[in-house]
XYZ file of C-alpha atoms in Angstrom:
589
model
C -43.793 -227.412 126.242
C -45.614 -224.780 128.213
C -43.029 -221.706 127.202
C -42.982 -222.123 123.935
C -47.140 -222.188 123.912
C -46.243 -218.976 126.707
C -44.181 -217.061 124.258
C -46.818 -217.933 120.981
C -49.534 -216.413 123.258
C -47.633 -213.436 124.052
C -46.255 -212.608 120.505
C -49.788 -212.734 119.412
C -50.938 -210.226 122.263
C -48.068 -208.016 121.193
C -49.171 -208.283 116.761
C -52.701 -207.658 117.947
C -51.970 -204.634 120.600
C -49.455 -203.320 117.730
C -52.118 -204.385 114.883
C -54.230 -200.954 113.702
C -57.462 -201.489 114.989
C -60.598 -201.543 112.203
C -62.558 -198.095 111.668
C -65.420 -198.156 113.709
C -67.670 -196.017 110.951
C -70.676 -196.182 113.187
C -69.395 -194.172 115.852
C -70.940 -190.957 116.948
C -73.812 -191.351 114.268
C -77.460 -193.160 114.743
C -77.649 -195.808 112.773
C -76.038 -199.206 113.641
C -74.323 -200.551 110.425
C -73.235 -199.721 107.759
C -75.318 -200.884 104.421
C -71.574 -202.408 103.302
C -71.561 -204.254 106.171
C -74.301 -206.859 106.916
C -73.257 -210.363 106.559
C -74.648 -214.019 107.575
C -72.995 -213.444 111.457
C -75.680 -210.918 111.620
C -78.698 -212.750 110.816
C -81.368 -211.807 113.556
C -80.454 -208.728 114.474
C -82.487 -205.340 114.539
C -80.490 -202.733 112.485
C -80.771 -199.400 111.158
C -79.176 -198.448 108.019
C -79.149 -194.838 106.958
C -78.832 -194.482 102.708
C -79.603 -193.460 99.220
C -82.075 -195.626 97.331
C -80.078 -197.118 94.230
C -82.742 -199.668 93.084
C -86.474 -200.307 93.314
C -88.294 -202.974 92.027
C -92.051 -203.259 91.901
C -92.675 -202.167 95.337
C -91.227 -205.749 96.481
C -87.783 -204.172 97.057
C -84.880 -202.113 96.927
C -81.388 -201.854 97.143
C -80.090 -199.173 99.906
C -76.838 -197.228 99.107
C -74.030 -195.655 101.276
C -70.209 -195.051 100.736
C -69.678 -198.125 102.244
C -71.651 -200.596 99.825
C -75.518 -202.077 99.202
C -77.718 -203.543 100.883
C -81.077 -205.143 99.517
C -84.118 -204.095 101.943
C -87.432 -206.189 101.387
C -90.522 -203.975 101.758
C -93.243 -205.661 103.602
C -96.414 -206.405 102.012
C -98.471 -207.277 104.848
C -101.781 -204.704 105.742
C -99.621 -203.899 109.280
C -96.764 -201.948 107.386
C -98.503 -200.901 104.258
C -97.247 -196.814 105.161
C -93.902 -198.352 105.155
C -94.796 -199.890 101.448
C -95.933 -196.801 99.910
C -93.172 -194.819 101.751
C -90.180 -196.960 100.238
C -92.167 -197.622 97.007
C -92.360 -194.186 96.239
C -89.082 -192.755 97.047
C -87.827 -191.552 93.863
C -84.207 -192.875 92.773
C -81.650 -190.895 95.228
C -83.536 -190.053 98.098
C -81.981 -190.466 101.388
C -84.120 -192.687 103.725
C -83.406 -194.265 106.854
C -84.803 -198.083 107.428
C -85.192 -200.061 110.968
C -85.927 -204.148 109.976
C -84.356 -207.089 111.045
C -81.662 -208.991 109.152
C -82.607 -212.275 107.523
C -80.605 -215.145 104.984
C -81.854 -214.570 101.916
C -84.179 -217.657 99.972
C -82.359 -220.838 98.899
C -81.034 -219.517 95.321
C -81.772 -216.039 95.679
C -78.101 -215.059 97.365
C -76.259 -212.958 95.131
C -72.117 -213.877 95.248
C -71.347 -210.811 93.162
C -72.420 -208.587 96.001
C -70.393 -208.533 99.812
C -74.266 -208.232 101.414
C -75.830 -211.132 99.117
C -75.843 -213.563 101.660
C -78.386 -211.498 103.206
C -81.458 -208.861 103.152
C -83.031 -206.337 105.719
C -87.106 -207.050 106.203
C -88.136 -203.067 106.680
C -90.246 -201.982 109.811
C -90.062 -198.507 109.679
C -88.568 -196.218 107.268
C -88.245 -192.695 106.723
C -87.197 -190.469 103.387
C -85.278 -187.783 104.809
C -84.426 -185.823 101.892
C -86.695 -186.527 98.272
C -84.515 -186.198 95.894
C -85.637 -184.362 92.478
C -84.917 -185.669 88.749
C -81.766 -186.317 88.045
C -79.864 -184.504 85.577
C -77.723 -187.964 84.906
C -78.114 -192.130 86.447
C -75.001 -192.430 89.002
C -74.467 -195.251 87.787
C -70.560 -196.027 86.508
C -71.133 -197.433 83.345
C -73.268 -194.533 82.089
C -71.139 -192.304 79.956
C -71.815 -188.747 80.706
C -70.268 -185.555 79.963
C -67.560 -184.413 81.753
C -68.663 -180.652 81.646
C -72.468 -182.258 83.119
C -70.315 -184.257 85.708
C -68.708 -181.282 87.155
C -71.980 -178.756 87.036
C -73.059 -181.423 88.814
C -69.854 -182.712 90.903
C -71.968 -183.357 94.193
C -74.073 -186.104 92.396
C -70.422 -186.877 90.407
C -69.440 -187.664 93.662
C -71.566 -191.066 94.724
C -69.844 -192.633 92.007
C -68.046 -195.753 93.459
C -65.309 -195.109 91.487
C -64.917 -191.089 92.681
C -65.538 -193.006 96.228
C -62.784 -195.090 95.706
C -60.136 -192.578 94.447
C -61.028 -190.262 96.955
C -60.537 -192.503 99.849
C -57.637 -194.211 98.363
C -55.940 -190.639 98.323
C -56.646 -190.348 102.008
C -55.330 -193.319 102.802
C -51.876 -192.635 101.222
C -51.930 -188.968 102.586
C -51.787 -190.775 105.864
C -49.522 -193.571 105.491
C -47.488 -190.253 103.968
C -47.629 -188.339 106.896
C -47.226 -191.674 109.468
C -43.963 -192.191 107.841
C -42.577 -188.502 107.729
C -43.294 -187.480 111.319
C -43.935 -190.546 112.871
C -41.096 -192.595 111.417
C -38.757 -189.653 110.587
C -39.256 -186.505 112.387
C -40.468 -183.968 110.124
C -42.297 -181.122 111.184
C -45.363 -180.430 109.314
C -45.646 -176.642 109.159
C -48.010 -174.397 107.132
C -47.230 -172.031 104.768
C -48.544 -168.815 103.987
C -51.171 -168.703 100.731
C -50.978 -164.908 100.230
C -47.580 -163.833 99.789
C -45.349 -162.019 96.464
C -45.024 -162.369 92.830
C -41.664 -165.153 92.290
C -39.402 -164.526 89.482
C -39.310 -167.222 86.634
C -41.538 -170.178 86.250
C -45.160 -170.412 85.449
C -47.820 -167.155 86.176
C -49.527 -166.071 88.974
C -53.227 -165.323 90.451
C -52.813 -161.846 91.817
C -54.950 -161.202 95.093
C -55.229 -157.533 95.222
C -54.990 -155.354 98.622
C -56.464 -152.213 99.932
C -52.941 -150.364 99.286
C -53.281 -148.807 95.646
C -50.956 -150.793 93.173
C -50.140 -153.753 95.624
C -51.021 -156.997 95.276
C -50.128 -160.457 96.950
C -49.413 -163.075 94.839
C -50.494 -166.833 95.426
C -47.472 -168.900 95.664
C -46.896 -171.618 92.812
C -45.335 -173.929 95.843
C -43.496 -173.282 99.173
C -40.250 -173.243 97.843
C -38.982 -169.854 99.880
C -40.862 -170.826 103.364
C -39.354 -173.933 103.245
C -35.767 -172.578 102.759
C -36.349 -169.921 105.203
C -37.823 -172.816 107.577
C -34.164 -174.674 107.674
C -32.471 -171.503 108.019
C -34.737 -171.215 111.122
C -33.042 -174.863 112.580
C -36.675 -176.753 111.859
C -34.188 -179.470 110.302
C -37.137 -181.713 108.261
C -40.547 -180.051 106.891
C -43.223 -181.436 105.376
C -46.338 -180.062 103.800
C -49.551 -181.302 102.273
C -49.230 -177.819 99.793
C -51.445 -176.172 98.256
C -50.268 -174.729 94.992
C -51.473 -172.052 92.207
C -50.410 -171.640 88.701
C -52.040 -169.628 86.257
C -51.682 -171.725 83.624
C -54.291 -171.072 80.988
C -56.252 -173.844 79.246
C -52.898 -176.538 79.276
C -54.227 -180.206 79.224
C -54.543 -181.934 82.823
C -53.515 -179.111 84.579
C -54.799 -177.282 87.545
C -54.843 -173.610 88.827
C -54.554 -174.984 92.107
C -53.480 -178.577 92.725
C -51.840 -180.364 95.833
C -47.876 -180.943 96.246
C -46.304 -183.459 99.299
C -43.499 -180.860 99.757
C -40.307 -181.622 101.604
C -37.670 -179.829 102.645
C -34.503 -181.407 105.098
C -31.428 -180.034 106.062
C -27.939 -181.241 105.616
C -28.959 -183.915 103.082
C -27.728 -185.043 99.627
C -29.317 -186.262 96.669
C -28.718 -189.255 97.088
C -30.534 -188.844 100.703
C -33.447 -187.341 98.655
C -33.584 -190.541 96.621
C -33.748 -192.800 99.411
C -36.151 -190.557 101.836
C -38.685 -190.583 98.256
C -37.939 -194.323 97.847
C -39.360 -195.082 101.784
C -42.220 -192.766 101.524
C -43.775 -194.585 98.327
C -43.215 -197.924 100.255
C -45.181 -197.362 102.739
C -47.987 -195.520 101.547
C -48.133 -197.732 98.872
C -52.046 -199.068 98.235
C -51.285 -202.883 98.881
C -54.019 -203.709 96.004
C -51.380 -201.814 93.801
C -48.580 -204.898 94.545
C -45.346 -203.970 95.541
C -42.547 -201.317 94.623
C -38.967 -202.886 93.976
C -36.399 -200.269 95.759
C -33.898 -198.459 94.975
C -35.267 -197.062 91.199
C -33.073 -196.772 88.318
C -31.475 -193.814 87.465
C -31.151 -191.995 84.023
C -29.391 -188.633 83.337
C -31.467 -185.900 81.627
C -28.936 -186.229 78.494
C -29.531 -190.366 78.627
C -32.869 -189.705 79.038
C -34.192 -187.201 76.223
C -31.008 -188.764 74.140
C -33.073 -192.445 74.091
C -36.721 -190.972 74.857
C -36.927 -187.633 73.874
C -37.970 -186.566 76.530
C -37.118 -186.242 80.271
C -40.001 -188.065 81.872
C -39.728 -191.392 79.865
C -42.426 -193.844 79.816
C -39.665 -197.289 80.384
C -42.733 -199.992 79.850
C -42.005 -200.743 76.376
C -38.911 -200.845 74.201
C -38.909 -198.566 71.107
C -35.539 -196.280 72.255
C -34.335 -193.833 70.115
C -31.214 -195.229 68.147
C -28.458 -192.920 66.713
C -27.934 -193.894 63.020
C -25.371 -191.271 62.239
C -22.612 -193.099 61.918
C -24.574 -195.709 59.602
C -25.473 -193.252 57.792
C -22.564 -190.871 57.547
C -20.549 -191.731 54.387
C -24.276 -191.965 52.289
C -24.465 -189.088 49.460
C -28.059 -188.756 50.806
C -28.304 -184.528 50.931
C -30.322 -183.626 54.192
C -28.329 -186.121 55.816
C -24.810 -184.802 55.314
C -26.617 -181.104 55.421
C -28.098 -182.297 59.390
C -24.314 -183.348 59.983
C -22.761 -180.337 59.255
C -24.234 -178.530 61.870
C -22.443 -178.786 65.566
C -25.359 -180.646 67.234
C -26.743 -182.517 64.376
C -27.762 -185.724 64.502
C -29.308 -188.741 62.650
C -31.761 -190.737 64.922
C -34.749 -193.075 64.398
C -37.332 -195.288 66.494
C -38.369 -199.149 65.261
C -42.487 -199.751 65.200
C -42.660 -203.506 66.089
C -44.832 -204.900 63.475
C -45.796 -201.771 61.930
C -46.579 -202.605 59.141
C -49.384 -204.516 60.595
C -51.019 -202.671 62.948
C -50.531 -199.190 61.491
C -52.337 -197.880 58.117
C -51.101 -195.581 55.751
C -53.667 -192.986 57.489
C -51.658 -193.827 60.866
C -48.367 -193.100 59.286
C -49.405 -190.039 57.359
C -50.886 -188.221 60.898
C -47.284 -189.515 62.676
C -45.733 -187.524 59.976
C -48.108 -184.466 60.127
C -47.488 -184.552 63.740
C -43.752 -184.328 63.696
C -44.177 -181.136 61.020
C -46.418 -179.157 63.292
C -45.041 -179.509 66.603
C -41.192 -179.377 66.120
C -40.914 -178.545 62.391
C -39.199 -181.772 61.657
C -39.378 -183.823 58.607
C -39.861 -187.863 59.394
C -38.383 -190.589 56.281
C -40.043 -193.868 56.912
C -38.708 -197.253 56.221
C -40.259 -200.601 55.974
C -38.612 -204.066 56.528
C -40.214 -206.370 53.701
C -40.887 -210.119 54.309
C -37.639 -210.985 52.282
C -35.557 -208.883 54.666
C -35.235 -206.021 51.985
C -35.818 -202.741 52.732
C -38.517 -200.455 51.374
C -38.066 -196.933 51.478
C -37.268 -193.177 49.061
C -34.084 -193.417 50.844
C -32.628 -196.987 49.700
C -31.882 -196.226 46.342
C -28.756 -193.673 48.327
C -27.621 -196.570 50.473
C -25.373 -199.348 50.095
C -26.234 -202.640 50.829
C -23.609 -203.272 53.328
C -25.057 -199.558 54.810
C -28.805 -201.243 54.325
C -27.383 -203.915 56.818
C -26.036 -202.077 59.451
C -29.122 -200.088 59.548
C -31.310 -202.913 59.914
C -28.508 -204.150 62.671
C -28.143 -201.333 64.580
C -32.048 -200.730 64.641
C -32.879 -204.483 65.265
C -35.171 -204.304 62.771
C -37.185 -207.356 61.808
C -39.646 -208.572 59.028
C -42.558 -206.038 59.147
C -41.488 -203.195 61.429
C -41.590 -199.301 60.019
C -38.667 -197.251 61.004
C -39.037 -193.546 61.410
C -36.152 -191.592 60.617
C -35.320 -187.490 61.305
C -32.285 -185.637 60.983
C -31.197 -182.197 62.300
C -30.397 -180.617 65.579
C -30.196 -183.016 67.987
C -32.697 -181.820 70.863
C -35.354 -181.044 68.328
C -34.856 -184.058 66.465
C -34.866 -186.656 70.056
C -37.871 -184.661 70.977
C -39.994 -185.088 67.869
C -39.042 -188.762 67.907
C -40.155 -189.147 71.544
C -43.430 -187.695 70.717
C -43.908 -190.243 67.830
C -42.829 -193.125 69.948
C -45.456 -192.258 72.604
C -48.450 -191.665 69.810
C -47.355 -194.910 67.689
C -47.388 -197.245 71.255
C -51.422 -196.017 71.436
C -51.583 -196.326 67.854
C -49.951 -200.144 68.476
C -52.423 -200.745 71.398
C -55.502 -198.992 69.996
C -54.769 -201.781 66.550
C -54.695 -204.308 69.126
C -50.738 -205.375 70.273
C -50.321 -205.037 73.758
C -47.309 -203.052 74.336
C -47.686 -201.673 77.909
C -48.541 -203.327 80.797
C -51.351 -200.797 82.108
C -51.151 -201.893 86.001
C -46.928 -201.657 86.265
C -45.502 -198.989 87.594
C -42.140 -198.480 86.491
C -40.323 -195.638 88.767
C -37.365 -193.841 87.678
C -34.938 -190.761 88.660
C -33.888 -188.778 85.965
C -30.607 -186.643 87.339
C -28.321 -183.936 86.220
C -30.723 -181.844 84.586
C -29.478 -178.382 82.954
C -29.804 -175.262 85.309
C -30.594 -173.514 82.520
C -32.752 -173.894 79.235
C -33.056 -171.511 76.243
C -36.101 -169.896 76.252
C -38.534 -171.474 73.907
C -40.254 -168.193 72.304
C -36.337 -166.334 72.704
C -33.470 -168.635 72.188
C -31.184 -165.942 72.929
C -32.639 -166.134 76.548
C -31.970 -168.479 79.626
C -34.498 -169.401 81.684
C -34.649 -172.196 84.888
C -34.514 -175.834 83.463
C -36.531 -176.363 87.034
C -37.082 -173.603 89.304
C -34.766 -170.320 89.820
C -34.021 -172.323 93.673
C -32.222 -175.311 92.230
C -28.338 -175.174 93.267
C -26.084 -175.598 89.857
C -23.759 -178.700 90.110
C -20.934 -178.564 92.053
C -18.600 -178.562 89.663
C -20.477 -176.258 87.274
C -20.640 -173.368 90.375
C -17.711 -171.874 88.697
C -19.280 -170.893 84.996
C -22.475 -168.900 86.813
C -19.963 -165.962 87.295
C -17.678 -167.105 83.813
C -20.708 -166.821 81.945
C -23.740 -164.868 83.839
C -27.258 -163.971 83.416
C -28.399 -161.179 84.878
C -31.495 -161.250 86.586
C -33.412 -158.918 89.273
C -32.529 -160.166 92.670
C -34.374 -157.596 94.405
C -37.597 -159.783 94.889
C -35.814 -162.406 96.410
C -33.730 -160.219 98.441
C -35.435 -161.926 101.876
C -34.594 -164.977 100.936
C -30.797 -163.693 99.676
C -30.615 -162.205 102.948
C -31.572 -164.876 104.904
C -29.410 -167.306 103.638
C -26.335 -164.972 104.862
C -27.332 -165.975 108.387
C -25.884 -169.610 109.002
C -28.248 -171.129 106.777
C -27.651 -174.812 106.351
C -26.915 -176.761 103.052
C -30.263 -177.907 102.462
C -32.294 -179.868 99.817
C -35.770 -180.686 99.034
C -38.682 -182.264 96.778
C -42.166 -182.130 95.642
C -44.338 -184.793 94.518
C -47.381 -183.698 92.672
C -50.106 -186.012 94.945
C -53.176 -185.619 91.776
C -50.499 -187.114 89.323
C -49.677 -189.536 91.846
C -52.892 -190.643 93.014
C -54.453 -190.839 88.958
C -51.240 -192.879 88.528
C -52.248 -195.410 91.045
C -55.714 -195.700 89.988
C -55.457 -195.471 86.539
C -57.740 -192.076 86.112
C -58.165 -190.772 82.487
C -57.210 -187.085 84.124
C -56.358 -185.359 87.900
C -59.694 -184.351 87.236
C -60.882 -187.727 88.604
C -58.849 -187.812 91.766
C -60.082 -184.012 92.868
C -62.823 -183.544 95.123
C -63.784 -180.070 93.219
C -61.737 -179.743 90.014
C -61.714 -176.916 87.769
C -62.607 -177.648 84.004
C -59.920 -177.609 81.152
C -60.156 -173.876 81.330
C -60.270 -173.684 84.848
C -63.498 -172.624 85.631
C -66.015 -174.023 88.379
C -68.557 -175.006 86.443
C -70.551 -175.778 89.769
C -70.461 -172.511 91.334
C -69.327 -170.889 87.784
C -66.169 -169.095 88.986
C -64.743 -167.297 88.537
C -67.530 -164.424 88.252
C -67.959 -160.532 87.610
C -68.111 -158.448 91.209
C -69.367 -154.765 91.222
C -67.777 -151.727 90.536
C -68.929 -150.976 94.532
C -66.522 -154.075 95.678
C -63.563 -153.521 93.325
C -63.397 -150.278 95.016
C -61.564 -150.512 98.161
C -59.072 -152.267 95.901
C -58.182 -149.251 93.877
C -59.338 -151.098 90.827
C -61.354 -150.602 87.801
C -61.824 -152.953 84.832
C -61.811 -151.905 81.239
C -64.160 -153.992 79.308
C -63.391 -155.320 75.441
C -66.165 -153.321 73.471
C -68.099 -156.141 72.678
C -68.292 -157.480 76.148
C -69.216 -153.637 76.716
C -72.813 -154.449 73.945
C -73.182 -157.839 75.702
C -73.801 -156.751 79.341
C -75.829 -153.971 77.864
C -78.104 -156.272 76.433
């Protein structure tokens, strides 16, 4: 019996040596604890918290703040320590004090369960405010709406929020478990990349940074993507990068000028590798509160994919697929339907609302439509399953009965859905159906039928994307489906010189050049880390997940930049700026 209890003993000095050990978060600082911290084991001791008053009550007591959690301090009442009461009765809301008292249980009744402290309370000695703090422009509390131009002006205060706590360290933690599996598991190198560099072809704009040469300016690169190819022609075999990236992209919705990419780039790899590198990396630095990921994910090609979704990042939590009716459909005498047919890519396709008639009102239906018509210039028919099984719609009266059946068969249709219908080319009319399938889900959920399960996470890889797209404001023109650096398919190599674009190759002639020298077959990836991280904690926008974001039109409100400089520091740039006229009366005024 005594080597089996030998082993036991030893296997649990090897999981506790290989266990990480707890973050000691009073290290290096004064105080001794935390005000998260304090539980019954501690009853008796002399401590020293360091916080911001959240509560006060009546001069009897108050409830002491740090990143950590709360802790409720009693202020004495005795003659002895009446400086203390004033002091800590008088801080204003905010302030940052520091207390010295003694940990006691709390009364018989008076322990509060909803709190990780409420077993317990600090009885003050001394205390000191450190910092007053002023009138507050808004409560940090949570559940106080406020607006989300005030919250950034005021992102500092913004940011004792325990929910902009929690994101923020959550994000930390899975940069870490990110960067534990890539070089500690797997090798990579993390390298970084130069921020001031030149203007790439293709893709979104760029912030120009200008120079002391007259005319020249550095750009700031949208991602990595040509230091990371040069770094495997240099032999670094596996990079990684927490990236910074810049796109000038206007006023677009959830976007950032700058925003943060985990960039990878590996040498001698397929896609395939790609998939499963991606697959490990969101293991591990998966949030356990979060539950677990199922490995490998689905896959979906980009025609499968905007074909059933319209679209080619598909929300898979709910049903609602596109269905191809065309064939149903094709021997009606119904006119815009046989017109949409005649065309090479035209196509007949509708989505099935799940109790729609139900949950949706005639208002609901009528903005669906007027949605459709403004965004992709695409007419929508609807068509409502009555109790009987009969079908309600302009377009029955063209339609058979046995063609009324195989529509209702093919669409699964049951007694109160609402089909919407379209018909034309086929991209335009799969994307304006995806669009209504998205806004009729929220119109579903916002009615009250639960539809998507807000806390799964349902990964997918969407493959075989074009290398090419037609331009949206030039048909006639091609530009990237991706990025200008994505390889074409292997067996599609052969039409880039059958059928060419031309395009200046002169600004990527380094990178043209360099991959003449022995460079490697190589592949790579970018996940965008705000998405990610709002993903896993269910933010409302990246906003919410960034330290210091930049408002919807990507401006600091907070340090209100960007900002006018003189004529006197534009001048070593060899620039001068040519105001609008009436920007020309306002700073005269």
């Amino acid at each position: 019996m005594a080597l089996p209890r030998l082993l036991v003993r030893a296997l649990h000095r090897a999981a506790a040596a290989a266990a990480p050990a707890a973050p000691d978060f009073n290290s290096f600082v004064t105080r001794t604890n935390t005000c998260g911290e304090l539980r019954a084991a501690h009853v008796g001791q002399k401590v020293t918290l360091y916080g911001w008053v959240q509560y006060q009550r009546q001069g009897l007591f108050l409830v002491l703040r740090d990143f950590q959690g709360l802790t409720q301090v009693i202020i004495p009442q005795d003659e002895a320590h009446s400086h203390v009461k004033e002091l800590l009765s008088n801080a204003p809301l905010e302030s940052v004090v520091r207390v010295t008292g003694t940990v006691s249980p709390r009364p018989q009744g008076q322990e509060n369960p909803k709190m990780p402290t409420g077993d317990i309370e600090v009885k003050a000695e001394t205390a000191e405010i450190l910092n007053s703090c002023k009138k507050l422009p808004f409560e940090i509390k949570d559940f106080i709406k406020k607006s989300e131009a005030l919250r950034m002006q005021y992102r500092y205060l913004d940011l004792r929020s325990s929910r902009l706590q929690w994101a923020l360290r959550l994000r930390s933690r899975v940069v870490m478990r990110m960067r534990e599996y890539l070089c500690n598991l797997h090798g990579f190198v993390d390298v970084e990349t130069p921020t001031l560099f030149k203007r790439t072809p293709g893709g979104a704009k760029e912030f120009l940074v200008p120079s002391r040469e007259a005319g020249k300016f550095y750009s700031l690169p949208q991602s990595p993507q040509q230091f990371k190819q040069l770094l495997m022609v240099g032999g670094l075999d596996r990079y990684f990068q927490v990236a910074r990236c810049y796109r000038d992209e206007g006023s677009r919705p959830d976007r950032q000028p700058e925003f943060t990419q985990i960039d990878i780039e590996m040498s001698f790899i397929d896609q395939a590798g790609i998939q499963r590198l991606i697959e490990g990396l969101l293991q591990h630095s998966w949030p356990e509160e979060r539950g677990s990921i199922v490995t490998p994910f689905p896959s979906m090609t980009y025609e499968e994919a905007l074909a059933e979704y319209g679209t080619d990042k598909p929300d898979t939590r709910f049903g609602m697929k596109i269905v191809d009716v065309s064939e149903v459909l094709q021997g009606s005498n119904i006119h815009f339907v046989q017109n949409a047919l005649s065309y090479p890519h035209g196509s007949i396709r509708a989505i099935c609302i799940p109790q729609g008639v139900r949950y949706l009102t005639n208002k609901d239906l009528g903005s669906l439509k007027e949605s459709a018509k403004s965004q992709f210039n695409q007419e929508i028919m609807e068509i409502i399953c009555r109790p009987d099984g009969s079908l309600k719609s302009l377009l029955t009266k063209f339609l058979s009965e046995k063609e009324q059946s195989e529509l209702i068969q093919a669409l699964n249709m049951q007694e109160g859905d609402v089909v919407l219908l379209a018909a034309g080319e086929h991209k335009q009319v799969c994307s304006a159906l995806g669009a209504l399938r998205l806004l009729s889900a929220n119109l579903l959920e916002a009615a009250g039928l639960a539809l998507r399960d807000p806390t799964a996470f349902h990964f997918l890889w969407v493959v075989d994307f074009p290398l090419f797209l037609p331009k949206a404001e030039n048909p006639t023109e091609l530009e990237s489906a991706h990025h200008p650096f994505t390889a074409p398919h292997p067996s599609d190599v052969s039409l880039l010189y059958s059928d060419p674009t031309k395009e200046d190759s002169e600004v990527l002639s380094h990178l043209i050049e360099a991959l003449e020298f022995g460079a490697p077959p190589h592949g790579g990836i970018a996940l965008g880390l705000d998405r990610l991280i709002s993903l896993i904690v269910d933010a409302p926008s990246i906003r919410d997940v960034i330290a210091f974001p930049k408002s919807f039109r990507g401006r600091d409100l907070m340090g209100n930049a960007p900002d006018y400089v003189t004529p006197e520091e534009l001048e070593p740039y060899h620039i001068q700026v040519s105001w609008p006229l009436e920007e020309k009366e306002a700073k005269k005024n």
